mmCIF file of C-alpha atoms in Angstrom:
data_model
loop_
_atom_site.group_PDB
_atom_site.id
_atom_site.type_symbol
_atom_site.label_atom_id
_atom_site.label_comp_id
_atom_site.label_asym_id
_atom_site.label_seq_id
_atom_site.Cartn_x
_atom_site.Cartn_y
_atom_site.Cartn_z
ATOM 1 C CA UNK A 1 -9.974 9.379 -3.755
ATOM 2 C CA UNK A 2 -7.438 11.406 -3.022
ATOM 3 C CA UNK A 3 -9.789 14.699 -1.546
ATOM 4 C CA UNK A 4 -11.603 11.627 0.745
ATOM 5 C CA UNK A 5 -8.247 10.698 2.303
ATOM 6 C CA UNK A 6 -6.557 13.920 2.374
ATOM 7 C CA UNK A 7 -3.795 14.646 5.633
ATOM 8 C CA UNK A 8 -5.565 11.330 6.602
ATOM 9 C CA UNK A 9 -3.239 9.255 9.701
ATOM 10 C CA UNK A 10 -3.815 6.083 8.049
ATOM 11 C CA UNK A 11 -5.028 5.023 4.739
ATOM 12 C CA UNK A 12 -5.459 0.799 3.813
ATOM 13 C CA UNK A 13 -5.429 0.564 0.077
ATOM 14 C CA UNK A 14 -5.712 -2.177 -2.168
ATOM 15 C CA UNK A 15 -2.572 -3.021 -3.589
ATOM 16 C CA UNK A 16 -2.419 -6.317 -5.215
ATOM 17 C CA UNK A 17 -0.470 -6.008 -7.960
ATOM 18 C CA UNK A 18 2.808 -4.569 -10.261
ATOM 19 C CA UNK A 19 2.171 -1.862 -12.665
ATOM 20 C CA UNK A 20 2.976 -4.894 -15.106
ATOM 21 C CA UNK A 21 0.146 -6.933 -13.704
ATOM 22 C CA UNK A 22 -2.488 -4.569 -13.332
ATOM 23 C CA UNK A 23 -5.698 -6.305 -13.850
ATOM 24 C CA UNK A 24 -9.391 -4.585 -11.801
ATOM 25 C CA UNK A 25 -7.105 -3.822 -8.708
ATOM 26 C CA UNK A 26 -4.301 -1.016 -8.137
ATOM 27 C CA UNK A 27 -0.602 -1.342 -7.956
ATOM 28 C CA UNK A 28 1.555 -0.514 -5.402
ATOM 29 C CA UNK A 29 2.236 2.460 -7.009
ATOM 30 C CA UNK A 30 -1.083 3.351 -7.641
ATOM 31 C CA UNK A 31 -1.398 3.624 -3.783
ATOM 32 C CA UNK A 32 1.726 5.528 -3.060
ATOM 33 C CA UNK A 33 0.649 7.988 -5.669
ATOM 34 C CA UNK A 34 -2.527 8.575 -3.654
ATOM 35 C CA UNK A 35 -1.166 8.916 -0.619
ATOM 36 C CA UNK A 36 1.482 11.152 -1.756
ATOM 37 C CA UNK A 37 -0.966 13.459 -3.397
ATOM 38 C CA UNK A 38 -3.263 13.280 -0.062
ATOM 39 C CA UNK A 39 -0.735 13.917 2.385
ATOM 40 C CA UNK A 40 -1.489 10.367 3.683
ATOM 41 C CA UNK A 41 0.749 9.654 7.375
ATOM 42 C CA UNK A 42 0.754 5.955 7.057
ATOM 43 C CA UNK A 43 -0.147 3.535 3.922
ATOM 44 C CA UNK A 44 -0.801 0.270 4.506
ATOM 45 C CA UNK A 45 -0.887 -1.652 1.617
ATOM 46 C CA UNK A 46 -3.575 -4.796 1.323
ATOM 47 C CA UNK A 47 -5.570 -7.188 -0.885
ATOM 48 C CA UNK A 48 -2.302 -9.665 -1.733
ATOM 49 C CA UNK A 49 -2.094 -11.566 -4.564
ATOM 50 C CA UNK A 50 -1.935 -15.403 -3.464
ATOM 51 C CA UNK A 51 0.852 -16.196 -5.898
ATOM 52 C CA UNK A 52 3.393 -13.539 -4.585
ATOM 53 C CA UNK A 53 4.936 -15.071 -2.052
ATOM 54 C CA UNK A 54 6.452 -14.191 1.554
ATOM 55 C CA UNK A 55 9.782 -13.169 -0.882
ATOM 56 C CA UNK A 56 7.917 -11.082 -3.192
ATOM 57 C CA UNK A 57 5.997 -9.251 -0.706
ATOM 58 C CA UNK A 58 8.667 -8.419 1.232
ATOM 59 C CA UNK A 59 11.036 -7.015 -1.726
ATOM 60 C CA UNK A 60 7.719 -4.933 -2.689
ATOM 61 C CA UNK A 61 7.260 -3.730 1.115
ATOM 62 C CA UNK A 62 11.350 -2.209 0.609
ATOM 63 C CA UNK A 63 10.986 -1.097 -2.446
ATOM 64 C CA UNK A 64 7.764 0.964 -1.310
ATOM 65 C CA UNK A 65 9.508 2.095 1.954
ATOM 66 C CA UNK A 66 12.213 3.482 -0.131
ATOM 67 C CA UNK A 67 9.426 5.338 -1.943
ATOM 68 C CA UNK A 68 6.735 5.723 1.296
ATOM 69 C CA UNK A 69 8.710 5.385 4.226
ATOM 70 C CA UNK A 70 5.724 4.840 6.315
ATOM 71 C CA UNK A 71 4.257 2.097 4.357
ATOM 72 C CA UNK A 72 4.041 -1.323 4.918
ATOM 73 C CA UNK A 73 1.961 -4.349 3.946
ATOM 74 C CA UNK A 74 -0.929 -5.418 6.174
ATOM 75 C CA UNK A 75 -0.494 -9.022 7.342
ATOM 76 C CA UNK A 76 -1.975 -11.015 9.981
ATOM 77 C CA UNK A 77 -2.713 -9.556 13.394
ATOM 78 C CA UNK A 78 -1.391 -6.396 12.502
ATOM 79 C CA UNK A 79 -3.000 -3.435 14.541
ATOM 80 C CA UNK A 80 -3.042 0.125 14.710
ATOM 81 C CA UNK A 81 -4.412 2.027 18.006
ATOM 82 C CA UNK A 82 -6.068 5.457 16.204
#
């Protein structure tokens, strides 16, 4: 993954989950940690879990800011001009 994305502008990863609740889908910082390693500009994280809610997902969009300052979590409408 990380030698497909490499010094990419934008990668959208699937990100539904906590380390703790890992289940078939990557964490949060499962995606950081790829695009760290690839040099990735901007990570936008996707694939929510439906039982996080707004409160959740915006204490895990800070907390991977802090980490990823370019990250965010996609959301309706949201748009990128490449």
């Amino acid at each position: 993954m990380v030698d497909f994305c490499k010094n990419a502008d934008l990668l959208i990863h699937d990100a539904q989950y906590t380390d703790e609740e890992l289940e078939l889908h990557s964490s949060f910082n499962q995606a950081m940690t790829t695009a760290e390693k690839a040099n990735v500009k901007n990570l936008v994280l996707t694939h929510h879990d439906p039982s996080h809610d707004d409160i959740f997902s915006g204490n895990i969009e800070k907390m991977c800011q802090n980490r990823f300052p370019s990250c965010q979590l996609a959301k309706e409408s949201l748009e990128f001009t490449l």
